[in-house]
Amino acid sequence: YLADITTQSDIKNISGLSIKERYKDKKNGCYSLAVLDKGVASKSYSLLLNKNSLEIESLLDLAEQKSGSLDECRNLIQAYKITRENDYYASLLAVLKPAAHHSFSYGSSGEISARIKKAFGKITVSVLVNGDSDGRISAAAGEAINGFGFRTQDGAAAKNAAYSFTADVSFEDIEKSESSDIYFTRCIVSWSLKEVSSGNTVLTSSGNSRQGKLSRAEARQSAVRAAETFVKENFSSQITQLLEK
């Protein structure tokens, strides 16, 4: 239970640890003698385990009340993060006090992880993109949505979808300057994700980009690719931030 604590160590989060003495060696190395009180540490980690367990149970209850929604996924993710903390504290306690065995009513972090995957699979999102002549933007949106494990439906024939993803896309060919060999096309994209039952907007975003190429056709294709990238990356980023709140 003795350790050399370097200046990079964060000892504030180590329960039961105290510094007994400090000294320098002949090469000017600085050392601290740390002593760990097993009784204090064991009690502290036991209290943390119990506190976290109550919080996890509360989050699981909230998730169950919001079944089939993004709120269910968000609460389960928060619960999972805390179960990982409990895994850590339980492993420390097993070393400090082997007789102290903890079993949790919520099961394990692995079981919570499985519940998250199942919750994501319950969510259906209808996809409708206006101004998408060849379906490429719709496909990009579907790829981003499916990437989280959500299911998608064609927005024009959607049934019982929990959320609707609606986007508007337009392309504008900019008049070419006589002094330049470059053709420019601008893409303008806006999208929103709404909860169907309430009509509330969950997320919304918009953006535009000007693409220049040596031919009009290339500039147009580049603008379409920019719109695809915006939809995929922007949606994925915003959903991730929403779920981690």
XYZ file of N, CA and C in Angstrom:
735
model
N 0.807 -1.222 0.000
C 0.000 0.000 0.000
C 0.839 1.270 0.000
N 2.064 1.145 -0.366
C 2.917 2.315 -0.493
C 3.143 2.582 -1.971
N 3.185 3.847 -2.324
C 3.355 4.167 -3.742
C 4.109 5.468 -3.907
N 4.840 5.559 -5.000
C 5.466 6.820 -5.371
C 4.471 7.576 -6.244
N 4.054 8.758 -5.806
C 3.073 9.541 -6.533
C 3.802 10.611 -7.340
N 3.685 10.561 -8.641
C 4.340 11.559 -9.481
C 3.462 12.798 -9.595
N 4.037 13.846 -10.121
C 3.283 15.101 -10.231
C 2.127 14.985 -11.217
N 2.147 13.976 -12.082
C 1.057 13.799 -13.047
C -0.150 13.084 -12.452
N -0.022 12.509 -11.284
C -1.114 11.731 -10.705
C -2.171 12.626 -10.081
N -3.428 12.223 -10.222
C -4.537 12.924 -9.575
C -4.944 12.093 -8.371
N -4.484 12.522 -7.189
C -4.737 11.704 -5.997
C -6.031 12.086 -5.298
N -6.744 13.128 -5.811
C -7.964 13.547 -5.141
C -9.060 12.497 -5.243
N -9.015 11.677 -6.306
C -10.069 10.698 -6.532
C -9.736 9.328 -5.962
N -8.650 9.241 -5.216
C -8.280 7.969 -4.609
C -8.671 8.021 -3.138
N -9.732 7.343 -2.792
C -10.242 7.394 -1.422
C -9.289 6.703 -0.448
N -9.169 7.282 0.752
C -8.361 6.680 1.809
C -6.882 6.875 1.647
N -6.480 7.727 0.686
C -5.054 7.928 0.427
C -4.571 9.194 1.124
N -3.447 9.095 1.794
C -2.859 10.279 2.426
C -1.352 10.274 2.198
N -0.784 11.470 2.139
C 0.657 11.620 1.949
C 1.326 11.751 3.316
N 2.255 10.837 3.609
C 2.897 10.816 4.922
C 4.206 11.608 4.947
N 4.937 11.563 3.863
C 6.197 12.301 3.840
C 6.629 12.545 2.404
N 7.510 13.538 2.237
C 8.053 13.862 0.930
C 9.571 13.962 1.035
N 10.259 13.629 -0.044
C 11.715 13.723 -0.001
C 12.266 13.818 -1.419
N 13.535 14.220 -1.529
C 14.227 14.312 -2.804
C 15.414 13.377 -2.797
N 15.727 12.831 -3.967
C 16.923 12.001 -4.049
C 18.103 12.863 -4.507
N 19.250 12.240 -4.682
C 20.455 12.976 -5.025
C 20.384 13.589 -6.424
N 19.522 13.049 -7.266
C 19.392 13.567 -8.628
C 18.240 14.572 -8.738
N 17.802 15.061 -7.595
C 16.723 16.062 -7.534
C 15.366 15.525 -7.971
N 15.168 14.216 -7.906
C 13.837 13.644 -8.128
C 12.987 13.860 -6.888
N 11.729 14.223 -7.071
C 10.828 14.463 -5.943
C 9.904 13.275 -5.744
N 9.752 12.836 -4.512
C 8.922 11.680 -4.208
C 7.990 11.988 -3.033
N 6.869 11.304 -3.037
C 5.942 11.380 -1.904
C 5.603 9.962 -1.478
N 5.529 9.767 -0.169
C 5.166 8.473 0.372
C 3.669 8.487 0.672
N 2.916 7.683 -0.062
C 1.466 7.648 0.099
C 1.055 6.379 0.823
N 0.100 6.520 1.740
C -0.396 5.378 2.503
C -1.904 5.266 2.285
N -2.349 4.061 1.986
C -3.766 3.838 1.730
C -4.413 3.147 2.929
N -5.454 3.751 3.465
C -6.221 3.163 4.556
C -7.304 2.287 3.938
N -7.158 0.971 4.028
C -8.097 0.059 3.377
C -9.512 0.195 3.900
N -9.649 0.450 5.191
C -10.983 0.575 5.772
C -11.726 1.783 5.228
N -11.041 2.917 5.194
C -11.652 4.146 4.680
C -11.984 3.995 3.199
N -11.049 3.435 2.433
C -11.262 3.270 1.001
C -12.433 2.327 0.727
N -12.495 1.225 1.456
C -13.570 0.242 1.251
C -14.934 0.854 1.523
N -15.027 1.611 2.626
C -16.294 2.252 2.973
C -16.703 3.262 1.906
N -15.730 4.027 1.411
C -16.008 5.050 0.400
C -16.520 4.423 -0.886
N -15.861 3.355 -1.347
C -16.280 2.715 -2.598
C -17.623 2.006 -2.440
N -17.897 1.470 -1.266
C -19.200 0.842 -1.013
C -20.319 1.881 -1.111
N -20.083 3.060 -0.526
C -21.075 4.140 -0.591
C -21.287 4.602 -2.028
N -20.199 4.710 -2.803
C -20.306 5.118 -4.204
C -21.093 4.093 -5.018
N -20.853 2.818 -4.754
C -21.579 1.752 -5.455
C -23.074 1.839 -5.181
N -23.423 2.047 -3.922
C -24.842 2.134 -3.568
C -25.499 3.380 -4.160
N -24.792 4.518 -4.091
C -25.311 5.769 -4.660
C -25.533 5.616 -6.163
N -24.535 5.063 -6.854
C -24.645 4.880 -8.300
C -25.765 3.916 -8.662
N -25.922 2.880 -7.871
C -26.961 1.883 -8.150
C -28.349 2.508 -8.101
N -28.579 3.391 -7.129
C -29.863 4.082 -7.032
C -30.099 4.972 -8.253
N -29.035 5.652 -8.679
C -29.157 6.528 -9.847
C -29.422 5.717 -11.116
N -28.771 4.588 -11.227
C -28.988 3.714 -12.388
C -30.431 3.226 -12.433
N -30.943 2.792 -11.296
C -32.328 2.311 -11.235
C -33.311 3.417 -11.634
N -33.030 4.639 -11.192
C -33.888 5.775 -11.550
C -33.870 6.016 -13.056
N -32.699 5.960 -13.662
C -32.570 6.157 -15.107
C -33.254 5.043 -15.886
N -33.176 3.825 -15.388
C -33.831 2.697 -16.057
C -35.350 2.833 -16.000
N -35.848 3.331 -14.873
C -37.293 3.579 -14.752
C -37.743 4.648 -15.749
N -36.957 5.724 -15.863
C -37.286 6.791 -16.808
C -37.254 6.268 -18.239
N -36.281 5.411 -18.526
C -36.174 4.844 -19.865
C -37.403 4.003 -20.199
N -37.856 3.217 -19.228
C -39.026 2.361 -19.445
C -40.282 3.194 -19.703
N -40.390 4.334 -19.032
C -41.543 5.214 -19.221
C -41.542 5.855 -20.608
N -40.359 5.958 -21.232
C -40.223 6.595 -22.544
C -39.899 5.578 -23.630
N -40.419 4.385 -23.489
C -40.102 3.301 -24.421
C -40.381 3.698 -25.870
N -39.432 3.360 -26.751
C -39.592 3.641 -28.170
C -39.239 5.054 -28.579
N -38.546 5.777 -27.698
C -38.194 7.166 -28.004
C -36.691 7.396 -27.839
N -36.236 8.549 -28.310
C -34.845 8.922 -28.121
C -34.536 9.151 -26.641
N -35.547 9.563 -25.878
C -35.357 9.732 -24.436
C -35.015 8.404 -23.765
N -35.629 7.319 -24.230
C -35.293 6.002 -23.686
C -33.820 5.698 -23.941
N -33.380 5.941 -25.175
C -31.979 5.679 -25.517
C -31.038 6.535 -24.688
N -31.387 7.796 -24.526
C -30.523 8.723 -23.781
C -30.396 8.300 -22.319
N -31.507 7.933 -21.691
C -31.455 7.504 -20.287
C -30.672 6.202 -20.119
N -30.819 5.306 -21.074
C -30.071 4.046 -21.005
C -28.571 4.283 -21.166
N -28.222 5.221 -22.042
C -26.800 5.536 -22.239
C -26.203 6.122 -20.962
N -26.940 7.019 -20.314
C -26.456 7.580 -19.053
C -26.315 6.493 -17.988
N -27.282 5.584 -17.963
C -27.212 4.472 -17.006
C -25.985 3.603 -17.292
N -25.722 3.363 -18.574
C -24.577 2.528 -18.950
C -23.261 3.152 -18.476
N -23.138 4.470 -18.642
C -21.911 5.144 -18.206
C -21.672 4.942 -16.710
N -22.754 5.000 -15.945
C -22.605 4.842 -14.490
C -22.327 3.381 -14.131
N -22.896 2.435 -14.892
C -22.583 1.025 -14.620
C -21.102 0.741 -14.861
N -20.514 1.447 -15.820
C -19.077 1.260 -16.061
C -18.270 1.789 -14.863
N -18.736 2.884 -14.274
C -18.090 3.383 -13.057
C -18.214 2.346 -11.937
N -19.394 1.768 -11.821
C -19.594 0.758 -10.781
C -18.717 -0.463 -10.997
N -18.520 -0.835 -12.249
C -17.612 -1.954 -12.546
C -16.221 -1.653 -11.986
N -15.796 -0.405 -12.153
C -14.475 0.009 -11.693
C -14.392 -0.014 -10.160
N -15.407 0.584 -9.516
C -15.401 0.626 -8.056
C -15.505 -0.780 -7.465
N -16.304 -1.639 -8.093
C -16.450 -3.013 -7.598
C -15.133 -3.773 -7.705
N -14.370 -3.514 -8.779
C -13.076 -4.196 -8.937
C -12.085 -3.718 -7.882
N -12.127 -2.422 -7.544
C -11.256 -1.909 -6.480
C -11.625 -2.523 -5.142
N -12.924 -2.591 -4.883
C -13.386 -3.119 -3.604
C -13.041 -4.597 -3.463
N -13.073 -5.309 -4.587
C -12.738 -6.739 -4.545
C -11.295 -6.971 -4.114
N -10.413 -5.998 -4.415
C -9.014 -6.101 -4.002
C -8.851 -5.667 -2.543
N -9.514 -4.563 -2.183
C -9.366 -4.029 -0.831
C -10.060 -4.883 0.220
N -11.221 -5.441 -0.163
C -12.015 -6.203 0.790
C -12.674 -7.372 0.064
N -11.942 -8.441 -0.176
C -12.433 -9.573 -0.973
C -13.770 -10.140 -0.491
N -14.059 -10.030 0.798
C -15.310 -10.596 1.325
C -16.528 -9.771 0.929
N -16.296 -8.534 0.518
C -17.407 -7.642 0.169
C -17.799 -7.866 -1.286
N -18.807 -8.688 -1.508
C -19.256 -8.984 -2.876
C -20.528 -8.207 -3.182
N -20.539 -7.532 -4.328
C -21.699 -6.738 -4.718
C -22.413 -7.373 -5.910
N -23.719 -7.540 -5.773
C -24.546 -7.928 -6.915
C -25.552 -6.806 -7.114
N -25.818 -6.470 -8.358
C -26.638 -5.307 -8.659
C -27.979 -5.724 -9.243
N -29.032 -5.047 -8.791
C -30.376 -5.384 -9.252
C -30.540 -5.123 -10.742
N -29.747 -4.185 -11.282
C -29.855 -3.885 -12.710
C -29.094 -4.881 -13.582
N -28.351 -5.760 -12.947
C -27.598 -6.763 -13.694
C -26.165 -6.334 -13.893
N -25.757 -6.133 -15.137
C -24.377 -5.776 -15.449
C -24.356 -4.719 -16.549
N -23.172 -4.166 -16.767
C -23.036 -3.182 -17.839
C -23.312 -3.828 -19.196
N -22.980 -5.108 -19.321
C -23.257 -5.820 -20.567
C -24.755 -5.917 -20.851
N -25.532 -6.134 -19.798
C -26.988 -6.219 -19.961
C -27.573 -4.858 -20.334
N -27.039 -3.783 -19.753
C -27.508 -2.439 -20.106
C -27.147 -2.132 -21.552
N -25.970 -2.554 -21.977
C -25.548 -2.353 -23.362
C -26.507 -3.044 -24.328
N -26.940 -4.242 -23.973
C -27.888 -4.976 -24.820
C -29.238 -4.259 -24.879
N -29.635 -3.653 -23.767
C -30.888 -2.908 -23.738
C -30.812 -1.671 -24.627
N -29.634 -1.038 -24.665
C -29.454 0.134 -25.530
C -29.634 -0.257 -26.993
N -28.993 -1.338 -27.389
C -29.099 -1.806 -28.767
C -30.551 -2.112 -29.128
N -31.257 -2.743 -28.209
C -32.669 -3.072 -28.440
C -33.511 -1.806 -28.550
N -33.227 -0.818 -27.699
C -33.981 0.440 -27.711
C -33.778 1.189 -29.023
N -32.549 1.211 -29.521
C -32.284 1.868 -30.799
C -33.052 1.178 -31.926
N -33.136 -0.139 -31.848
C -33.817 -0.893 -32.894
C -35.315 -0.702 -32.920
N -35.884 -0.178 -31.827
C -37.332 0.049 -31.769
C -37.752 1.344 -32.468
N -36.801 2.233 -32.701
C -37.129 3.557 -33.247
C -37.196 3.528 -34.772
N -38.306 4.010 -35.300
C -38.495 4.106 -36.747
C -38.574 5.574 -37.153
N -37.847 5.925 -38.215
C -37.797 7.304 -38.704
C -38.225 7.324 -40.168
N -39.229 8.136 -40.480
C -39.614 8.308 -41.884
C -38.696 9.350 -42.515
N -38.348 9.151 -43.773
C -37.404 10.037 -44.462
C -38.062 10.612 -45.712
N -38.092 11.926 -45.787
C -38.644 12.606 -46.955
C -37.717 13.767 -47.305
N -37.194 13.756 -48.538
C -36.289 14.814 -48.995
C -36.889 15.484 -50.225
N -37.166 16.748 -50.107
C -37.702 17.523 -51.224
C -36.558 18.095 -52.059
N -36.699 17.999 -53.385
C -35.661 18.518 -54.271
C -34.566 17.518 -54.566
N -34.790 16.274 -54.201
C -33.789 15.207 -54.398
C -34.174 14.407 -55.637
N -33.732 14.843 -56.796
C -34.201 14.262 -58.062
C -33.763 12.817 -58.274
N -32.603 12.431 -57.813
C -32.115 11.071 -58.055
C -32.042 10.215 -56.791
N -32.548 10.719 -55.673
C -32.606 9.915 -54.448
C -31.310 9.811 -53.675
N -30.281 10.517 -54.084
C -28.982 10.376 -53.417
C -28.989 10.992 -52.014
N -29.675 12.104 -51.850
C -29.712 12.744 -50.527
C -30.541 11.900 -49.569
N -31.635 11.323 -50.092
C -32.453 10.422 -49.260
C -31.636 9.226 -48.798
N -30.829 8.683 -49.716
C -29.985 7.533 -49.372
C -28.951 7.913 -48.318
N -28.389 9.124 -48.429
C -27.401 9.587 -47.449
C -28.041 9.741 -46.077
N -29.261 10.295 -46.051
C -29.972 10.441 -44.783
C -30.268 9.078 -44.179
N -30.720 8.143 -45.010
C -31.014 6.798 -44.528
C -29.786 6.106 -43.970
N -28.649 6.321 -44.620
C -27.396 5.717 -44.146
C -27.021 6.254 -42.770
N -27.178 7.568 -42.590
C -26.855 8.177 -41.291
C -27.789 7.674 -40.204
N -29.069 7.576 -40.516
C -30.061 7.130 -39.536
C -29.868 5.662 -39.186
N -29.680 4.816 -40.204
C -29.457 3.388 -39.969
C -28.162 3.133 -39.213
N -27.212 4.066 -39.343
C -25.927 3.901 -38.664
C -26.056 3.856 -37.150
N -27.149 4.416 -36.618
C -27.387 4.370 -35.173
C -28.215 3.150 -34.769
N -28.638 2.376 -35.748
C -29.477 1.224 -35.439
C -30.953 1.517 -35.565
N -31.307 2.770 -35.928
C -32.712 3.104 -36.151
C -33.178 2.494 -37.474
N -34.481 2.282 -37.576
C -35.065 1.815 -38.832
C -35.615 2.997 -39.613
N -35.674 2.876 -40.927
C -36.176 3.966 -41.751
C -37.361 3.510 -42.594
N -38.185 4.486 -42.935
C -39.315 4.260 -43.836
C -39.338 5.374 -44.871
N -39.913 5.068 -46.024
C -40.123 6.087 -47.041
C -41.143 7.093 -46.502
N -40.758 8.366 -46.460
C -41.626 9.375 -45.884
C -42.974 9.500 -46.558
N -43.040 9.182 -47.861
C -44.297 9.317 -48.595
C -45.293 8.222 -48.233
N -44.791 7.114 -47.676
C -45.686 6.002 -47.336
C -45.429 5.493 -45.923
N -44.998 6.380 -45.043
C -44.633 5.977 -43.687
C -45.864 5.613 -42.858
N -45.699 4.587 -42.013
C -46.771 4.159 -41.111
C -46.184 3.937 -39.717
N -46.788 4.587 -38.743
C -46.413 4.394 -37.334
C -44.957 4.725 -37.026
N -44.357 5.613 -37.792
C -42.986 6.047 -37.494
C -43.005 6.970 -36.282
N -42.051 6.775 -35.383
C -41.986 7.612 -34.173
C -41.453 9.004 -34.492
N -40.581 9.101 -35.503
C -39.967 10.374 -35.862
C -39.999 10.557 -37.378
N -39.993 11.805 -37.784
C -39.938 12.112 -39.217
C -38.726 12.986 -39.502
N -37.967 12.580 -40.501
C -36.821 13.369 -40.968
C -37.231 13.991 -42.294
N -37.257 15.317 -42.346
C -37.648 16.029 -43.565
C -36.541 16.996 -43.957
N -36.150 16.936 -45.224
C -35.087 17.811 -45.710
C -35.530 18.515 -46.991
N -35.004 19.696 -47.190
C -35.208 20.461 -48.424
C -33.843 20.731 -49.037
N -33.702 20.363 -50.302
C -32.422 20.522 -50.985
C -32.649 21.292 -52.282
N -31.785 22.231 -52.555
C -31.865 22.954 -53.823
C -30.456 23.203 -54.349
N -30.344 23.291 -55.672
C -29.056 23.529 -56.326
C -29.182 24.727 -57.253
N -28.190 25.578 -57.211
C -28.215 26.799 -58.010
C -26.917 26.917 -58.813
N -27.058 26.922 -60.127
C -25.897 27.126 -60.990
C -25.563 28.612 -61.030
N -24.363 28.958 -60.587
C -23.936 30.356 -60.546
C -23.363 30.747 -61.901
N -23.753 31.907 -62.364
C -23.305 32.371 -63.686
C -21.779 32.428 -63.734
N -21.242 31.836 -64.783
C -19.784 31.749 -64.918
C -19.189 33.093 -65.323
N -18.105 33.437 -64.675
C -17.398 34.660 -65.020
C -16.590 34.451 -66.300
N -16.587 35.422 -67.173
C -15.837 35.316 -68.436
C -14.341 35.244 -68.195
N -13.897 35.740 -67.081
C -12.459 35.758 -66.785
C -11.975 34.479 -66.098
N -12.884 33.534 -65.896
C -12.512 32.303 -65.184
C -12.936 31.072 -65.968
N -12.189 29.985 -65.784
C -12.533 28.701 -66.413
C -13.370 27.825 -65.479
N -13.680 28.314 -64.292
C -14.361 27.515 -63.283
C -15.864 27.764 -63.300
N -16.603 26.658 -63.252
C -18.059 26.703 -63.118
C -18.418 26.444 -61.648
N -19.362 27.188 -61.117
C -19.762 27.031 -59.723
C -21.241 26.648 -59.613
N -21.513 25.740 -58.665
C -22.892 25.381 -58.315
C -23.019 25.425 -56.797
N -24.067 26.050 -56.336
C -24.303 26.161 -54.893
C -25.395 25.177 -54.474
N -25.160 24.483 -53.357
C -26.199 23.617 -52.785
C -26.668 24.218 -51.466
N -27.958 24.169 -51.243
C -28.554 24.676 -50.011
C -29.366 23.539 -49.393
N -29.063 23.210 -48.148
C -29.706 22.076 -47.476
C -30.238 22.502 -46.116
N -31.450 22.091 -45.815
C -31.997 22.262 -44.464
C -32.756 20.995 -44.114
N -32.695 20.599 -42.848
C -33.414 19.396 -42.427
C -33.895 19.546 -40.986
N -34.888 18.746 -40.662
C -35.394 18.735 -39.288
C -35.829 17.325 -38.920
N -35.716 17.023 -37.649
C -36.182 15.751 -37.104
C -37.285 16.069 -36.110
N -38.476 15.514 -36.332
C -39.619 15.807 -35.472
C -40.172 14.542 -34.836
N -40.707 14.694 -33.638
C -41.419 13.612 -32.975
C -42.852 13.622 -33.510
N -43.265 12.519 -34.105
C -44.554 12.477 -34.792
C -45.718 12.673 -33.829
N -45.684 12.023 -32.669
C -46.811 12.061 -31.736
C -47.104 13.462 -31.217
N -46.061 14.250 -30.963
C -46.250 15.585 -30.402
C -46.102 16.699 -31.437
N -45.423 16.377 -32.540
C -45.145 17.406 -33.531
C -43.978 18.298 -33.162
N -43.322 18.007 -32.041
C -42.199 18.823 -31.583
C -40.949 18.571 -32.419
N -40.230 19.643 -32.704
C -38.967 19.518 -33.433
C -37.862 19.118 -32.460
N -37.216 18.014 -32.750
C -36.138 17.506 -31.894
C -34.807 18.125 -32.288
N -34.531 18.144 -33.594
C -33.286 18.696 -34.110
C -33.565 19.413 -35.425
N -32.767 20.395 -35.722
C -32.877 21.078 -37.011
C -31.522 21.639 -37.395
N -31.274 21.768 -38.703
C -29.991 22.282 -39.154
C -30.110 22.765 -40.597
N -29.201 23.620 -40.992
C -29.161 24.088 -42.376
C -27.743 24.469 -42.738
N -27.459 24.439 -44.023
C -26.126 24.799 -44.478
C -26.100 24.985 -45.980
N -25.024 25.557 -46.482
C -24.875 25.719 -47.931
C -23.403 25.631 -48.299
N -23.162 25.329 -49.555
C -21.786 25.163 -50.012
C -21.699 25.508 -51.493
N -20.618 26.155 -51.888
C -20.393 26.473 -53.294
C -19.265 25.603 -53.815
N -19.532 24.882 -54.892
C -18.565 23.942 -55.452
C -18.133 24.398 -56.848
N -16.816 24.428 -57.079
C -16.285 24.865 -58.371
C -15.533 23.760 -59.093
N -15.830 23.585 -60.396
C -15.162 22.580 -61.223
C -14.955 23.133 -62.637
N -14.258 22.366 -63.456
C -13.939 22.820 -64.815
C -15.100 22.647 -65.794
N -16.159 21.973 -65.361
C -17.341 21.850 -66.209
C -18.585 22.001 -65.348
N -19.691 22.376 -65.987
C -20.938 22.548 -65.261
C -21.402 21.229 -64.643
N -21.265 20.138 -65.393
C -21.703 18.830 -64.902
C -20.901 18.408 -63.678
N -19.586 18.661 -63.713
C -18.744 18.303 -62.561
C -19.088 19.146 -61.340
N -19.348 20.430 -61.570
C -19.708 21.310 -60.463
C -21.024 20.865 -59.826
N -21.963 20.431 -60.665
C -23.254 19.960 -60.167
C -23.086 18.699 -59.331
N -22.290 17.754 -59.838
C -22.062 16.508 -59.105
C -21.337 16.757 -57.786
N -20.406 17.695 -57.808
C -19.686 18.032 -56.586
C -20.629 18.641 -55.553
N -21.587 19.438 -56.025
C -22.563 20.042 -55.118
C -23.468 18.977 -54.502
N -23.839 17.976 -55.285
C -24.658 16.879 -54.761
C -23.891 16.111 -53.693
N -22.608 15.847 -53.959
C -21.781 15.145 -52.971
C -21.649 15.955 -51.696
N -21.528 17.271 -51.824
C -21.430 18.137 -50.641
C -22.713 18.062 -49.818
N -23.861 18.021 -50.509
C -25.145 17.907 -49.801
C -25.245 16.565 -49.088
N -24.793 15.492 -49.750
C -24.800 14.164 -49.120
C -23.953 14.171 -47.849
N -22.746 14.709 -47.959
C -21.828 14.738 -46.819
C -22.399 15.558 -45.674
N -23.000 16.703 -46.004
C -23.577 17.556 -44.966
C -24.665 16.816 -44.202
N -25.571 16.155 -44.940
C -26.675 15.452 -44.288
C -26.148 14.340 -43.382
N -25.233 13.535 -43.892
C -24.722 12.407 -43.105
C -23.958 12.869 -41.867
N -22.996 13.745 -42.067
C -22.130 14.140 -40.959
C -22.855 15.026 -39.954
N -23.679 15.949 -40.459
C -24.376 16.867 -39.566
C -25.415 16.144 -38.730
N -26.171 15.233 -39.347
C -27.171 14.472 -38.605
C -26.500 13.596 -37.547
N -25.458 12.890 -37.941
C -24.771 11.994 -37.008
C -24.202 12.763 -35.819
N -23.621 13.922 -36.094
C -23.032 14.729 -35.030
C -24.103 15.227 -34.067
N -25.220 15.704 -34.614
C -26.271 16.256 -33.741
C -26.963 15.176 -32.915
N -27.200 14.013 -33.507
C -27.825 12.925 -32.753
C -26.896 12.476 -31.618
N -25.602 12.391 -31.916
C -24.637 11.987 -30.897
C -24.659 12.956 -29.723
N -24.651 14.265 -30.026
C -24.690 15.269 -28.961
C -25.990 15.177 -28.159
N -27.096 14.930 -28.851
C -28.392 14.812 -28.167
C -28.404 13.637 -27.200
N -27.874 12.517 -27.635
C -27.904 11.310 -26.811
C -26.945 11.388 -25.629
N -25.941 12.232 -25.729
C -24.947 12.318 -24.657
C -25.240 13.429 -23.666
N -26.344 14.168 -23.853
C -26.699 15.242 -22.914
C -27.022 14.673 -21.545
